[in-house]
mmCIF file of C-alpha atoms and ligand atoms in Angstrom:
data_model
loop_
_atom_site.group_PDB
_atom_site.id
_atom_site.type_symbol
_atom_site.label_atom_id
_atom_site.label_comp_id
_atom_site.label_asym_id
_atom_site.label_seq_id
_atom_site.Cartn_x
_atom_site.Cartn_y
_atom_site.Cartn_z
ATOM 1 C CA MET Z 1 -1.744 156.549 88.744
ATOM 2 C CA TRP Z 2 -0.505 152.905 90.294
ATOM 3 C CA GLU Z 3 3.271 153.347 88.791
ATOM 4 C CA LYS Z 4 3.941 156.505 89.455
ATOM 5 C CA VAL Z 5 2.795 156.834 93.167
ATOM 6 C CA GLN Z 6 5.016 153.926 93.795
ATOM 7 C CA GLU Z 7 7.951 155.123 91.936
ATOM 8 C CA THR Z 8 7.406 158.955 93.940
ATOM 9 C CA VAL Z 9 6.768 156.689 97.515
ATOM 10 C CA ASN Z 10 10.147 154.602 96.644
ATOM 11 C CA PHE Z 11 11.883 157.927 95.459
ATOM 12 C CA LEU Z 12 11.379 159.531 98.635
ATOM 13 C CA LYS Z 13 11.703 156.305 101.099
ATOM 14 C CA GLU Z 14 15.281 156.385 99.222
ATOM 15 C CA LYS Z 15 14.867 160.645 100.669
ATOM 16 C CA GLY Z 16 15.028 158.180 103.952
ATOM 17 C CA ILE Z 17 11.156 159.383 105.283
ATOM 18 C CA LYS Z 18 10.198 156.264 106.876
ATOM 19 C CA THR Z 19 6.726 154.904 107.927
ATOM 20 C CA PRO Z 20 5.115 158.058 109.413
ATOM 21 C CA ASP Z 21 2.509 157.811 111.984
ATOM 22 C CA PHE Z 22 0.270 160.274 111.040
ATOM 23 C CA GLY Z 23 -0.266 162.094 107.406
ATOM 24 C CA ILE Z 24 -1.079 166.347 107.974
ATOM 25 C CA ILE Z 25 -2.218 168.595 104.968
ATOM 26 C CA LEU Z 26 -1.430 171.817 106.291
ATOM 27 C CA GLY Z 27 -4.340 173.653 104.581
ATOM 28 C CA THR Z 28 -4.487 178.139 103.914
ATOM 29 C CA GLY Z 29 -2.248 180.404 105.912
ATOM 30 C CA LEU Z 30 -2.216 177.876 108.632
ATOM 31 C CA GLY Z 31 1.362 176.859 107.227
ATOM 32 C CA ASN Z 32 2.619 177.607 110.678
ATOM 33 C CA LEU Z 33 1.415 174.165 112.181
ATOM 34 C CA VAL Z 34 4.847 173.233 110.662
ATOM 35 C CA GLU Z 35 6.634 174.517 113.519
ATOM 36 C CA LYS Z 36 5.576 172.255 115.920
ATOM 37 C CA ILE Z 37 7.412 169.266 113.453
ATOM 38 C CA THR Z 38 10.987 168.339 114.484
ATOM 39 C CA ILE Z 39 11.853 168.446 110.917
ATOM 40 C CA GLU Z 40 14.478 165.852 109.737
ATOM 41 C CA ILE Z 41 13.168 165.994 105.986
ATOM 42 C CA ALA Z 42 11.822 168.630 104.090
ATOM 43 C CA ILE Z 43 11.846 168.154 99.801
ATOM 44 C CA PRO Z 44 10.114 170.804 97.784
ATOM 45 C CA TYR Z 45 7.582 169.486 95.321
ATOM 46 C CA ASP Z 46 8.990 170.609 92.171
ATOM 47 C CA GLU Z 47 12.068 168.057 93.332
ATOM 48 C CA ILE Z 48 9.451 165.243 93.768
ATOM 49 C CA VAL Z 49 9.417 162.698 90.997
ATOM 50 C CA ASN Z 50 5.963 163.446 89.989
ATOM 51 C CA PHE Z 51 5.183 165.988 92.276
ATOM 52 C CA PRO Z 52 2.836 168.875 90.896
ATOM 53 C CA VAL Z 53 3.678 172.420 91.893
ATOM 54 C CA SER Z 54 1.793 174.800 93.606
ATOM 55 C CA THR Z 55 1.019 178.259 92.432
ATOM 56 C CA VAL Z 56 -1.011 180.475 94.393
ATOM 57 C CA GLU Z 57 0.251 183.231 96.487
ATOM 58 C CA GLY Z 58 0.506 181.814 100.895
ATOM 59 C CA HIS Z 59 0.674 178.269 99.395
ATOM 60 C CA SER Z 60 4.506 177.142 99.318
ATOM 61 C CA GLY Z 61 5.064 174.101 98.589
ATOM 62 C CA GLU Z 62 7.035 171.359 100.562
ATOM 63 C CA LEU Z 63 6.679 167.901 101.747
ATOM 64 C CA ILE Z 64 7.828 167.937 105.437
ATOM 65 C CA TYR Z 65 8.861 164.830 107.812
ATOM 66 C CA GLY Z 66 9.909 164.800 111.055
ATOM 67 C CA LYS Z 67 8.393 164.468 114.518
ATOM 68 C CA ILE Z 68 5.581 165.423 117.334
ATOM 69 C CA GLY Z 69 6.765 164.136 120.038
ATOM 70 C CA ASN Z 70 7.778 160.297 119.717
ATOM 71 C CA LYS Z 71 5.125 160.313 116.316
ATOM 72 C CA LYS Z 72 6.189 160.089 112.765
ATOM 73 C CA VAL Z 73 4.455 162.381 110.839
ATOM 74 C CA ILE Z 74 4.714 163.556 107.144
ATOM 75 C CA ALA Z 75 2.704 167.091 106.278
ATOM 76 C CA MET Z 76 2.267 168.955 102.856
ATOM 77 C CA ARG Z 77 2.776 171.868 103.316
ATOM 78 C CA GLY Z 78 0.678 174.081 100.492
ATOM 79 C CA ARG Z 79 -1.845 171.464 98.446
ATOM 80 C CA PHE Z 80 -2.673 170.940 94.650
ATOM 81 C CA HIS Z 81 -6.451 172.749 94.307
ATOM 82 C CA TYR Z 82 -8.806 172.136 91.509
ATOM 83 C CA TYR Z 83 -9.222 175.983 90.591
ATOM 84 C CA GLU Z 84 -5.647 176.089 89.833
ATOM 85 C CA GLY Z 85 -6.375 173.695 86.892
ATOM 86 C CA TRP Z 86 -4.622 170.904 88.106
ATOM 87 C CA SER Z 87 -6.804 167.795 87.249
ATOM 88 C CA ILE Z 88 -8.938 166.794 89.848
ATOM 89 C CA HIS Z 89 -6.932 163.300 90.257
ATOM 90 C CA GLU Z 90 -3.563 165.333 90.634
ATOM 91 C CA THR Z 91 -4.538 167.424 92.914
ATOM 92 C CA VAL Z 92 -5.258 163.904 95.060
ATOM 93 C CA PHE Z 93 -2.059 162.412 94.141
ATOM 94 C CA PRO Z 94 -0.009 163.576 97.344
ATOM 95 C CA VAL Z 95 -2.650 161.702 99.333
ATOM 96 C CA ARG Z 96 -1.718 158.853 97.453
ATOM 97 C CA VAL Z 97 1.577 158.799 98.120
ATOM 98 C CA MET Z 98 1.170 159.181 101.567
ATOM 99 C CA LYS Z 99 -0.746 156.133 101.966
ATOM 100 C CA TYR Z 100 2.207 153.969 100.218
ATOM 101 C CA LEU Z 101 4.732 155.348 102.771
ATOM 102 C CA GLY Z 102 2.273 153.536 105.613
ATOM 103 C CA VAL Z 103 0.117 156.244 105.862
ATOM 104 C CA GLU Z 104 -3.055 155.171 107.923
ATOM 105 C CA GLN Z 105 -4.659 158.447 109.820
ATOM 106 C CA LEU Z 106 -4.673 161.415 107.884
ATOM 107 C CA ILE Z 107 -5.078 165.124 109.148
ATOM 108 C CA VAL Z 108 -6.877 167.951 106.819
ATOM 109 C CA SER Z 109 -6.703 171.752 107.689
ATOM 110 C CA ASN Z 110 -8.504 174.381 105.926
ATOM 111 C CA ALA Z 111 -10.507 177.678 105.903
ATOM 112 C CA SER Z 112 -13.750 178.057 104.890
ATOM 113 C CA GLY Z 113 -16.884 180.043 105.143
ATOM 114 C CA GLY Z 114 -19.206 179.590 107.876
ATOM 115 C CA VAL Z 115 -23.114 179.353 106.781
ATOM 116 C CA ASN Z 116 -24.392 178.730 110.181
ATOM 117 C CA PRO Z 117 -25.556 181.602 112.086
ATOM 118 C CA ALA Z 118 -23.753 180.399 115.439
ATOM 119 C CA PHE Z 119 -20.668 180.820 113.917
ATOM 120 C CA GLU Z 120 -17.870 183.945 113.879
ATOM 121 C CA VAL Z 121 -15.156 184.632 112.094
ATOM 122 C CA GLY Z 122 -11.896 182.928 113.825
ATOM 123 C CA ASP Z 123 -13.907 179.731 114.976
ATOM 124 C CA ILE Z 124 -12.287 176.393 114.844
ATOM 125 C CA MET Z 125 -15.086 173.251 113.420
ATOM 126 C CA VAL Z 126 -14.165 170.444 113.438
ATOM 127 C CA ILE Z 127 -15.850 168.625 110.122
ATOM 128 C CA THR Z 128 -18.062 165.719 111.234
ATOM 129 C CA ASP Z 129 -19.343 164.575 107.257
ATOM 130 C CA HIS Z 130 -18.849 166.791 103.899
ATOM 131 C CA ILE Z 131 -21.434 167.824 101.221
ATOM 132 C CA ASN Z 132 -18.982 166.776 97.611
ATOM 133 C CA LEU Z 133 -20.149 169.410 95.006
ATOM 134 C CA MET Z 134 -16.846 169.163 93.049
ATOM 135 C CA PRO Z 135 -18.175 169.377 89.411
ATOM 136 C CA GLU Z 136 -15.207 166.838 88.611
ATOM 137 C CA HIS Z 137 -14.678 163.176 91.140
ATOM 138 C CA PRO Z 138 -10.764 161.986 92.165
ATOM 139 C CA LEU Z 139 -12.513 158.118 91.424
ATOM 140 C CA ASN Z 140 -14.033 158.757 88.121
ATOM 141 C CA GLY Z 141 -12.273 156.708 85.250
ATOM 142 C CA ALA Z 142 -11.031 153.075 85.408
ATOM 143 C CA ASN Z 143 -10.396 151.845 89.140
ATOM 144 C CA GLU Z 144 -7.455 150.783 90.239
ATOM 145 C CA ASN Z 145 -8.049 147.956 92.289
ATOM 146 C CA ARG Z 146 -5.234 147.761 94.575
ATOM 147 C CA PHE Z 147 -6.043 151.879 95.282
ATOM 148 C CA GLY Z 148 -9.445 150.305 96.705
ATOM 149 C CA PRO Z 149 -12.526 149.353 95.649
ATOM 150 C CA ARG Z 150 -15.059 150.567 92.662
ATOM 151 C CA PHE Z 151 -17.800 151.881 95.684
ATOM 152 C CA VAL Z 152 -16.443 153.377 98.218
ATOM 153 C CA ASP Z 153 -18.069 153.131 101.783
ATOM 154 C CA MET Z 154 -18.354 156.868 102.738
ATOM 155 C CA HIS Z 155 -21.104 156.070 106.485
ATOM 156 C CA GLU Z 156 -18.036 157.489 108.099
ATOM 157 C CA ALA Z 157 -15.624 159.677 105.873
ATOM 158 C CA TYR Z 158 -15.066 161.910 108.807
ATOM 159 C CA SER Z 159 -13.303 158.940 112.141
ATOM 160 C CA LYS Z 160 -15.442 159.300 114.818
ATOM 161 C CA LYS Z 161 -12.535 157.584 117.016
ATOM 162 C CA MET Z 162 -10.726 160.937 115.967
ATOM 163 C CA ILE Z 163 -13.367 163.589 116.656
ATOM 164 C CA SER Z 164 -13.690 161.825 119.809
ATOM 165 C CA LYS Z 165 -10.411 161.646 120.725
ATOM 166 C CA MET Z 166 -9.859 165.756 119.231
ATOM 167 C CA ASP Z 167 -12.897 166.348 122.149
ATOM 168 C CA VAL Z 168 -10.620 165.278 124.913
ATOM 169 C CA VAL Z 169 -8.097 167.092 123.516
ATOM 170 C CA ALA Z 170 -9.680 170.094 122.816
ATOM 171 C CA GLU Z 171 -11.753 170.401 126.599
ATOM 172 C CA LYS Z 172 -8.196 169.693 127.734
ATOM 173 C CA LEU Z 173 -7.225 172.572 126.561
ATOM 174 C CA ASP Z 174 -10.211 174.261 127.022
ATOM 175 C CA VAL Z 175 -10.784 175.235 123.206
ATOM 176 C CA PRO Z 176 -14.632 175.789 122.240
ATOM 177 C CA LEU Z 177 -15.226 173.430 119.179
ATOM 178 C CA HIS Z 178 -17.775 173.840 116.783
ATOM 179 C CA LYS Z 179 -18.321 170.583 114.668
ATOM 180 C CA GLY Z 180 -20.334 170.419 111.581
ATOM 181 C CA ILE Z 181 -20.792 169.330 107.795
ATOM 182 C CA TYR Z 182 -17.990 170.959 105.260
ATOM 183 C CA LEU Z 183 -18.838 171.628 100.981
ATOM 184 C CA ALA Z 184 -16.910 172.117 98.622
ATOM 185 C CA LEU Z 185 -17.405 173.879 95.842
ATOM 186 C CA GLN Z 186 -14.441 174.403 93.220
ATOM 187 C CA GLY Z 187 -14.072 178.128 93.758
ATOM 188 C CA PRO Z 188 -12.072 179.795 92.959
ATOM 189 C CA THR Z 189 -14.804 182.614 93.310
ATOM 190 C CA PHE Z 190 -15.836 183.403 97.013
ATOM 191 C CA GLU Z 191 -19.974 183.001 97.153
ATOM 192 C CA THR Z 192 -22.434 184.855 96.297
ATOM 193 C CA PRO Z 193 -25.679 185.824 99.164
ATOM 194 C CA ALA Z 194 -27.286 183.390 96.790
ATOM 195 C CA GLU Z 195 -24.859 180.398 96.825
ATOM 196 C CA TYR Z 196 -23.789 180.630 100.408
ATOM 197 C CA LYS Z 197 -27.800 180.768 101.407
ATOM 198 C CA MET Z 198 -27.998 177.794 98.790
ATOM 199 C CA VAL Z 199 -24.929 175.717 100.949
ATOM 200 C CA LYS Z 200 -27.196 176.675 104.023
ATOM 201 C CA ILE Z 201 -30.101 175.163 102.586
ATOM 202 C CA LEU Z 202 -28.327 171.671 101.313
ATOM 203 C CA GLY Z 203 -27.451 171.577 104.818
ATOM 204 C CA ALA Z 204 -23.998 172.013 105.208
ATOM 205 C CA ASP Z 205 -22.169 174.496 108.315
ATOM 206 C CA ALA Z 206 -19.448 175.630 105.990
ATOM 207 C CA VAL Z 207 -18.165 176.012 102.121
ATOM 208 C CA GLY Z 208 -14.374 175.729 101.151
ATOM 209 C CA MET Z 209 -12.381 175.307 97.944
ATOM 210 C CA SER Z 210 -10.534 171.672 99.416
ATOM 211 C CA THR Z 211 -9.957 168.793 101.741
ATOM 212 C CA VAL Z 212 -13.660 166.788 100.110
ATOM 213 C CA PRO Z 213 -11.200 164.799 96.842
ATOM 214 C CA GLU Z 214 -8.285 164.292 99.423
ATOM 215 C CA VAL Z 215 -10.412 162.313 101.791
ATOM 216 C CA ILE Z 216 -12.547 160.891 99.081
ATOM 217 C CA VAL Z 217 -9.265 158.842 97.780
ATOM 218 C CA ALA Z 218 -8.288 158.654 101.213
ATOM 219 C CA LYS Z 219 -10.958 156.790 102.204
ATOM 220 C CA HIS Z 220 -11.003 154.727 98.772
ATOM 221 C CA MET Z 221 -7.801 152.977 100.178
ATOM 222 C CA GLY Z 222 -9.143 153.033 103.880
ATOM 223 C CA MET Z 223 -7.198 155.655 105.717
ATOM 224 C CA GLU Z 224 -9.170 157.077 108.653
ATOM 225 C CA CYS Z 225 -9.960 160.951 107.926
ATOM 226 C CA PHE Z 226 -9.889 163.768 111.190
ATOM 227 C CA GLY Z 227 -10.228 167.324 109.088
ATOM 228 C CA VAL Z 228 -10.739 170.542 111.210
ATOM 229 C CA SER Z 229 -11.468 174.084 109.416
ATOM 230 C CA VAL Z 230 -10.802 177.830 110.598
ATOM 231 C CA ILE Z 231 -14.045 179.896 109.950
ATOM 232 C CA THR Z 232 -12.358 182.860 108.345
ATOM 233 C CA ASP Z 233 -15.876 185.016 107.210
ATOM 234 C CA LEU Z 234 -18.784 184.599 107.240
ATOM 235 C CA GLY Z 235 -21.884 183.860 104.324
ATOM 236 C CA VAL Z 236 -25.050 183.944 107.032
ATOM 237 C CA GLU Z 237 -27.620 185.595 105.910
ATOM 238 C CA GLY Z 238 -27.414 189.767 106.367
ATOM 239 C CA VAL Z 239 -23.682 189.091 107.745
ATOM 240 C CA VAL Z 240 -22.443 188.715 104.313
ATOM 241 C CA GLU Z 241 -19.347 190.772 103.602
ATOM 242 C CA SER Z 242 -16.379 190.913 101.617
ATOM 243 C CA VAL Z 243 -13.696 189.193 101.364
ATOM 244 C CA SER Z 244 -10.838 188.259 100.136
ATOM 245 C CA HIS Z 245 -7.554 186.354 100.263
ATOM 246 C CA GLU Z 246 -5.563 188.545 102.305
ATOM 247 C CA GLU Z 247 -8.629 188.419 104.671
ATOM 248 C CA VAL Z 248 -8.961 184.420 104.761
ATOM 249 C CA GLN Z 249 -5.543 184.402 105.386
ATOM 250 C CA GLU Z 250 -5.082 187.077 108.243
ATOM 251 C CA VAL Z 251 -8.076 184.902 109.706
ATOM 252 C CA ALA Z 252 -6.278 181.996 109.623
ATOM 253 C CA LYS Z 253 -3.009 183.106 110.821
ATOM 254 C CA LYS Z 254 -4.530 184.356 114.201
ATOM 255 C CA SER Z 255 -6.023 180.847 115.275
ATOM 256 C CA GLU Z 256 -3.508 179.007 113.527
ATOM 257 C CA LYS Z 257 -1.701 179.083 116.770
ATOM 258 C CA ILE Z 258 -4.303 177.222 118.317
ATOM 259 C CA VAL Z 259 -5.057 174.491 115.663
ATOM 260 C CA GLY Z 260 -1.808 174.201 116.157
ATOM 261 C CA ARG Z 261 -1.888 173.305 119.590
ATOM 262 C CA LEU Z 262 -4.375 170.952 119.620
ATOM 263 C CA VAL Z 263 -3.009 168.796 116.431
ATOM 264 C CA GLU Z 264 -0.274 168.919 118.367
ATOM 265 C CA GLU Z 265 -1.528 167.507 120.761
ATOM 266 C CA PHE Z 266 -3.777 165.169 119.494
ATOM 267 C CA ILE Z 267 -0.597 163.477 117.524
ATOM 268 C CA LYS Z 268 1.351 163.199 121.152
ATOM 269 C CA LEU Z 269 -2.402 161.336 122.633
HETATM 270 N N1 LIG H 1 -15.869 180.212 100.139
HETATM 271 C C1 LIG H 1 -15.789 178.799 100.254
HETATM 272 N N2 LIG H 1 -13.955 179.319 100.598
HETATM 273 C C2 LIG H 1 -13.694 180.130 101.335
HETATM 274 C C3 LIG H 1 -14.423 180.585 101.763
HETATM 275 C C4 LIG H 1 -15.659 180.746 101.607
HETATM 276 O O1 LIG H 1 -16.046 181.922 102.393
HETATM 277 N N3 LIG H 1 -13.233 180.895 103.186
HETATM 278 C C5 LIG H 1 -12.320 180.427 103.255
HETATM 279 N N4 LIG H 1 -11.951 179.484 102.195
#
């Protein structure tokens, strides 16, 4: 993995990508955050050495490098989900690459199902912590000490400093934000009412199919992480309704403008 990461990093540096200040993973339906970036370089995943190629409808695959204000950013337009059939190690490969391009702060967005009764469809939740129930761990196998330690401290998986900074931005823009715990399941099925109930009993506020593996490897390599989730459907007892990928995309699309503004201001600050 180490050699492959270095090979991809060298490839991207040769393409002109220089030490980005922030790495951004644009999740389901939040791809439009890309409009905030003054794009300098965009490379389709299938042209990047060693990169997996995304297959899911609504997830275009492109690595974007450019600027937001005077900050340099590298953004993944489309991510690699475990349910697509990638190994858990493949899903997190781009995060490894971001680190060795020089990224120290990672911003991750996703869509999720809310199980907190105070949530409504379209709400935005800042992730304060996570529960990892993915069936495979991205750090399983022999540890690569050059990436980080065997046993990774996770007491602050989501940077308190970054969360406080977003609080300032949200207040300035007058955007209400929830805070909560994100639980990751592999999908690709949405949850049954009984599973949503389980998610709530376990102490989470929202459930989704991504983000956690990426944050784990980012922490492994000592990066600071910030996660934001759009609540696209509700798994609240008595309120559970049918949900489809199209609905998730539609809600995420409505909220993405505001998430885009928040992240834009966050990066500029
Ligand atoms: N469950 C899991 N993943 C999701 C959901 C959900 O309800 N909504 C959007 N992504």
